[in-house]
XYZ file of C-alpha atoms in Angstrom:
392
model
C 198.142 93.061 36.925
C 200.695 95.764 37.048
C 199.815 99.426 37.313
C 201.575 102.787 36.817
C 200.842 106.399 36.147
C 202.611 108.764 33.859
C 202.475 112.485 32.938
C 201.805 113.648 29.449
C 201.555 116.916 27.748
C 197.675 116.858 28.299
C 197.779 116.047 31.987
C 198.088 113.028 34.021
C 197.032 109.774 32.487
C 196.888 106.497 34.334
C 197.725 103.331 32.553
C 197.151 99.571 33.412
C 198.928 96.556 31.884
C 196.737 93.414 32.180
C 197.823 90.121 31.284
C 195.645 86.925 32.083
C 199.000 85.164 33.184
C 199.857 87.924 35.678
C 198.169 88.555 39.114
C 200.099 90.536 41.605
C 197.492 90.104 44.312
C 198.518 87.091 46.238
C 195.737 87.620 48.947
C 192.239 87.701 47.430
C 189.307 88.882 49.546
C 185.556 88.758 49.144
C 183.162 90.952 50.997
C 180.153 89.712 52.956
C 177.384 91.601 54.778
C 178.635 94.327 57.031
C 178.798 93.198 60.750
C 179.881 95.416 63.594
C 182.516 94.391 66.086
C 181.248 93.614 69.459
C 181.883 96.258 72.067
C 183.972 94.738 74.727
C 186.964 95.168 76.999
C 190.157 93.867 75.444
C 193.634 93.201 76.901
C 196.632 93.659 74.633
C 199.278 91.077 74.991
C 201.910 92.802 73.074
C 202.461 95.508 70.719
C 205.059 95.963 67.884
C 205.780 99.163 65.839
C 207.363 98.622 62.478
C 209.327 101.939 62.825
C 211.073 101.153 66.135
C 210.842 97.254 66.125
C 210.492 97.506 69.929
C 208.328 95.413 72.173
C 206.719 96.266 75.392
C 203.800 94.720 77.398
C 200.896 96.737 78.666
C 197.235 96.539 79.532
C 194.536 98.891 78.146
C 190.808 98.872 77.775
C 189.540 99.522 74.337
C 186.335 99.325 72.232
C 185.924 98.901 68.530
C 182.376 100.063 68.026
C 183.448 103.516 66.774
C 184.516 101.867 63.463
C 182.523 100.853 60.456
C 183.476 97.231 59.924
C 183.243 94.396 57.413
C 183.661 90.648 58.204
C 185.762 89.149 55.509
C 187.118 85.836 54.332
C 190.441 85.900 52.768
C 191.906 83.002 50.690
C 195.735 83.275 50.723
C 197.363 82.023 47.387
C 200.386 81.345 49.544
C 199.229 79.450 52.432
C 196.283 77.762 50.554
C 194.252 77.919 53.904
C 191.143 79.987 54.463
C 191.867 82.969 56.813
C 189.034 84.791 58.675
C 189.710 88.475 59.229
C 187.850 91.558 60.232
C 188.621 94.917 58.674
C 187.709 98.386 59.880
C 188.267 101.864 58.568
C 188.504 104.460 61.347
C 189.097 107.407 59.231
C 192.846 108.242 59.176
C 193.733 104.680 60.167
C 192.631 101.117 59.050
C 192.742 98.042 61.241
C 193.005 94.448 60.411
C 192.294 91.637 62.777
C 193.358 88.031 61.854
C 192.266 85.124 63.853
C 195.179 83.026 64.970
C 195.050 79.256 65.549
C 192.927 78.342 68.494
C 194.650 76.916 71.597
C 198.133 78.277 70.821
C 199.740 81.002 72.837
C 202.001 83.037 70.450
C 204.570 85.592 71.297
C 205.613 88.592 69.159
C 208.600 86.484 68.203
C 206.373 84.170 66.388
C 204.767 86.835 64.185
C 206.176 88.643 61.122
C 204.496 91.805 59.766
C 205.984 93.562 56.763
C 204.294 96.667 55.366
C 205.574 98.829 52.599
C 203.359 101.479 50.749
C 200.818 99.358 49.086
C 201.919 95.872 50.172
C 201.366 93.815 53.336
C 202.597 90.413 54.480
C 201.580 88.791 57.691
C 203.173 85.458 58.728
C 203.256 83.408 61.917
C 205.730 80.643 63.018
C 203.945 77.392 63.717
C 205.839 74.083 64.502
C 209.037 75.679 63.285
C 207.411 76.666 59.888
C 206.659 80.165 58.795
C 202.955 80.236 57.646
C 201.639 83.046 55.494
C 198.316 84.461 56.863
C 197.834 87.156 54.344
C 199.921 88.557 51.593
C 199.152 91.307 49.150
C 201.009 93.947 47.128
C 197.867 95.672 46.286
C 196.327 97.291 49.405
C 193.307 99.483 48.559
C 195.470 102.517 48.913
C 198.844 103.666 50.180
C 199.867 103.531 53.925
C 202.637 105.023 55.811
C 204.757 101.924 56.715
C 206.644 103.567 59.546
C 203.378 104.206 61.375
C 202.235 100.566 61.197
C 201.594 98.948 64.575
C 200.699 95.388 65.342
C 199.855 93.458 68.514
C 198.286 90.299 69.832
C 194.847 90.599 71.344
C 193.580 87.382 72.848
C 193.239 84.958 69.836
C 193.626 87.738 67.195
C 196.560 89.479 65.473
C 195.719 93.215 65.238
C 197.524 95.258 62.476
C 196.842 99.016 62.630
C 198.003 101.065 59.572
C 197.852 104.840 59.035
C 196.620 105.785 55.582
C 198.271 108.364 53.374
C 194.938 109.807 52.216
C 192.946 109.983 55.426
C 189.758 111.199 53.516
C 189.678 108.159 51.257
C 187.272 105.466 52.639
C 188.582 101.967 52.347
C 185.847 99.256 51.710
C 188.347 96.450 52.260
C 192.086 95.912 53.049
C 192.978 94.788 49.545
C 192.059 96.238 46.155
C 189.664 93.768 44.564
C 186.587 93.882 42.345
C 184.343 94.237 45.348
C 186.307 96.807 47.057
C 186.835 98.887 43.907
C 183.109 98.910 42.773
C 182.208 99.981 46.409
C 185.004 102.522 46.777
C 184.810 104.283 43.374
C 181.393 105.779 44.097
C 183.100 108.253 46.506
C 185.650 109.239 43.767
C 183.541 109.276 40.678
C 180.774 111.499 42.309
C 178.252 110.351 39.671
C 180.557 111.124 36.641
C 179.922 108.810 33.680
C 182.423 106.475 32.088
C 183.071 105.924 28.418
C 184.759 102.868 27.089
C 186.707 103.393 23.835
C 189.009 101.337 21.622
C 189.322 99.570 18.272
C 187.008 96.568 19.206
C 183.343 97.221 19.624
C 182.873 93.846 21.187
C 185.551 94.437 23.923
C 183.992 97.942 24.624
C 180.604 96.327 25.007
C 181.621 93.554 27.429
C 183.772 95.652 29.618
C 181.213 98.464 29.798
C 178.490 95.990 30.937
C 180.673 94.552 33.645
C 181.480 98.124 34.900
C 177.811 99.108 34.835
C 176.743 96.102 36.869
C 179.493 96.461 39.326
C 178.998 100.223 39.845
C 175.182 100.180 39.692
C 175.397 102.518 36.673
C 173.075 102.490 33.718
C 174.568 100.671 30.691
C 174.384 102.412 27.420
C 175.664 101.087 24.012
C 176.062 103.464 21.127
C 175.981 100.587 18.609
C 172.597 99.338 19.978
C 171.219 103.032 19.972
C 172.404 103.729 16.473
C 171.034 100.419 15.042
C 167.621 100.930 16.945
C 167.288 104.412 15.544
C 168.339 103.643 11.942
C 166.736 100.347 11.701
C 169.715 98.847 10.047
C 173.074 97.222 11.213
C 176.234 99.177 11.444
C 177.831 97.100 8.749
C 175.027 97.819 6.226
C 175.164 101.400 7.167
C 178.883 101.587 6.408
C 178.375 99.892 3.023
C 175.468 102.300 2.096
C 176.668 105.612 3.313
C 180.424 105.041 4.388
C 182.258 105.129 7.767
C 182.075 109.024 8.066
C 178.303 108.950 8.130
C 178.375 106.399 10.954
C 181.014 108.503 12.982
C 178.795 111.610 12.559
C 175.778 109.787 13.753
C 177.633 108.374 16.838
C 178.927 111.861 17.624
C 175.228 113.067 17.812
C 174.384 110.156 20.091
C 177.368 111.000 22.389
C 176.113 114.647 22.429
C 172.656 113.598 23.700
C 174.382 111.349 26.264
C 176.890 113.968 27.629
C 174.566 115.461 30.209
C 173.740 112.055 31.762
C 175.243 110.961 34.948
C 175.950 107.541 36.398
C 176.123 105.810 33.087
C 178.729 103.587 31.422
C 178.736 104.099 27.674
C 180.073 101.681 25.187
C 181.295 103.363 22.032
C 181.977 101.984 18.512
C 185.356 100.660 17.598
C 187.211 100.964 14.397
C 187.575 103.809 11.846
C 183.711 104.322 11.821
C 183.670 105.089 15.475
C 183.560 108.755 16.673
C 186.117 107.963 19.521
C 188.799 107.048 16.984
C 188.667 110.513 15.496
C 190.489 113.353 17.297
C 187.977 116.001 16.126
C 184.978 114.058 17.618
C 185.849 114.257 21.347
C 183.935 117.308 22.402
C 181.227 115.378 24.207
C 183.369 112.398 25.311
C 185.267 114.791 27.687
C 182.110 115.056 29.752
C 182.913 111.649 31.440
C 186.033 109.588 32.254
C 187.320 107.836 29.310
C 188.889 104.351 29.308
C 190.969 103.326 26.292
C 190.991 99.530 26.085
C 193.868 98.699 23.675
C 195.336 95.338 22.691
C 199.016 95.001 22.717
C 201.855 92.469 21.823
C 203.894 93.657 24.802
C 204.814 90.792 27.281
C 205.715 92.908 30.337
C 204.817 96.191 32.118
C 207.718 98.264 30.874
C 207.122 97.434 27.198
C 203.432 98.225 27.577
C 204.323 101.445 29.387
C 206.523 102.589 26.618
C 203.966 101.769 23.983
C 201.355 103.688 25.945
C 203.644 106.810 25.995
C 204.111 106.588 22.203
C 200.381 106.179 21.803
C 199.648 109.282 23.800
C 201.984 111.388 21.645
C 200.124 110.351 18.462
C 197.668 113.084 18.754
C 195.965 112.283 15.379
C 194.618 109.085 17.134
C 191.451 110.031 18.942
C 191.946 107.380 21.550
C 195.079 109.286 22.710
C 192.679 111.778 24.429
C 191.530 109.172 26.908
C 191.957 109.660 30.646
C 192.863 106.036 31.215
C 194.655 103.386 29.077
C 194.222 99.677 29.613
C 196.665 97.531 27.752
C 195.457 93.964 27.048
C 197.788 91.078 26.221
C 195.278 89.100 24.163
C 191.492 88.996 24.724
C 189.157 86.439 26.112
C 185.584 87.406 26.711
C 185.647 85.450 29.975
C 188.111 87.976 31.307
C 185.981 91.050 30.716
C 185.476 91.460 34.412
C 189.250 91.439 34.952
C 189.651 94.091 32.448
C 186.862 96.101 34.064
C 188.638 95.813 37.326
C 191.883 97.015 35.807
C 189.961 100.023 34.374
C 188.616 100.908 37.779
C 192.081 100.546 39.365
C 193.477 103.051 36.832
C 190.580 105.435 37.311
C 191.162 105.180 41.021
C 194.769 106.294 40.678
C 193.854 109.035 38.344
C 191.283 110.606 40.568
C 193.248 110.249 43.704
C 195.946 112.091 42.069
C 193.686 115.050 41.410
C 190.402 114.828 43.304
C 189.081 117.842 41.533
C 188.619 115.918 38.185
C 184.993 114.931 38.857
C 183.985 118.405 39.763
C 185.883 119.739 36.683
C 183.956 117.255 34.427
C 180.680 118.569 35.940
C 181.709 122.133 35.089
C 182.606 121.170 31.597
C 179.074 119.832 31.158
C 177.440 122.859 32.664
C 179.288 125.086 30.272
C 177.963 123.200 27.315
C 180.804 120.693 26.408
C 182.443 123.258 24.250
C 185.661 121.236 23.526
C 187.868 123.298 25.783
C 189.036 120.404 27.862
C 191.269 120.304 30.072
C 191.734 124.074 29.956
C 188.246 125.259 30.543
C 187.588 128.740 29.291
C 185.273 131.335 31.071
C 181.522 131.461 30.390
C 180.678 133.071 27.152
C 183.698 131.840 25.325
C 182.906 130.888 21.684
C 185.340 128.381 20.137
C 184.380 129.465 16.648
C 185.541 133.031 17.450
C 188.639 132.027 19.454
C 191.531 134.217 18.522
C 194.102 133.608 21.214
C 195.005 132.229 24.785
C 192.570 132.573 27.578
C 192.969 132.079 31.247
C 191.788 128.758 32.521
C 188.381 128.842 34.292
C 187.846 126.616 37.317
């Protein structure tokens, strides 16, 4: 997966290009139950700072019980061996502890640690060979590479990294499905998510994966409409036309707009409300993810296509907060697309942490259609005659 963010006329929009053949994360991690580090005296055998590349020996007593920690198991796609590690988030810094091979005494010359923004590569020299312990170009968030320090502590290699965003809690060292579903709760703050796009099936499957992962309530506009009308969407279109279905879905979205902690799957195609630019009044109440299929074969092509799409204002989907471009579709990859959606949402909200609160304000003022430039209380869209100051 490759990710990028771009600014448009309507504000910041984050876009993800997902291809089943691409996976930029070479170190995959899975979370187990939280386990606190033991509190004990430790002696550092050496320390290395990536900024100065200097080395000095010293002794110091430290304890690690001030951190909230997770015990993890990391499978490196490079080394093909299972590496045990411990990860802790100490607020402004995160710490990674990798267990080295038992019985071997290593010096700093045998260790290679390369950190750069959102990437980390940890390798050790063993029997003349450089073995990859952990490698990923998708850390959970950005770090300050020049502030990275590592040292050998008994049988562990300890890497200490300073976060760019000290307020963001990292559930794990790498961005994965587990860390995203755990970490997004602090960012979303209860805001709902709407999945839009031309395919109702894709919308449904991706929204269900998101709901399960986040612990949100899954809601499906297709199921709600068919349950209410006692007929299928196809028969409804044949009997009354696509406009009737779109209007009905818009009413459903209005009733759902005040809900929190839900993932809503919307109708795809011309009969869906989300495909119509004039039906977005209540979709703005939550974060919208446009899942769009593309023939692009690389990130740059998908990036350019997304920019063109965002400029086509007559397409309702162009109002979405997040765009996920799919190279083909396979239902078995729904979870991967859901992960890409969370990754893009994470980028978007980190860029403007006031967005969830702004969504909440938009709902409290009645979802009047004045997104993203919210007007003061009492504003009536039907009598709007000119520009108004933005209300925050």
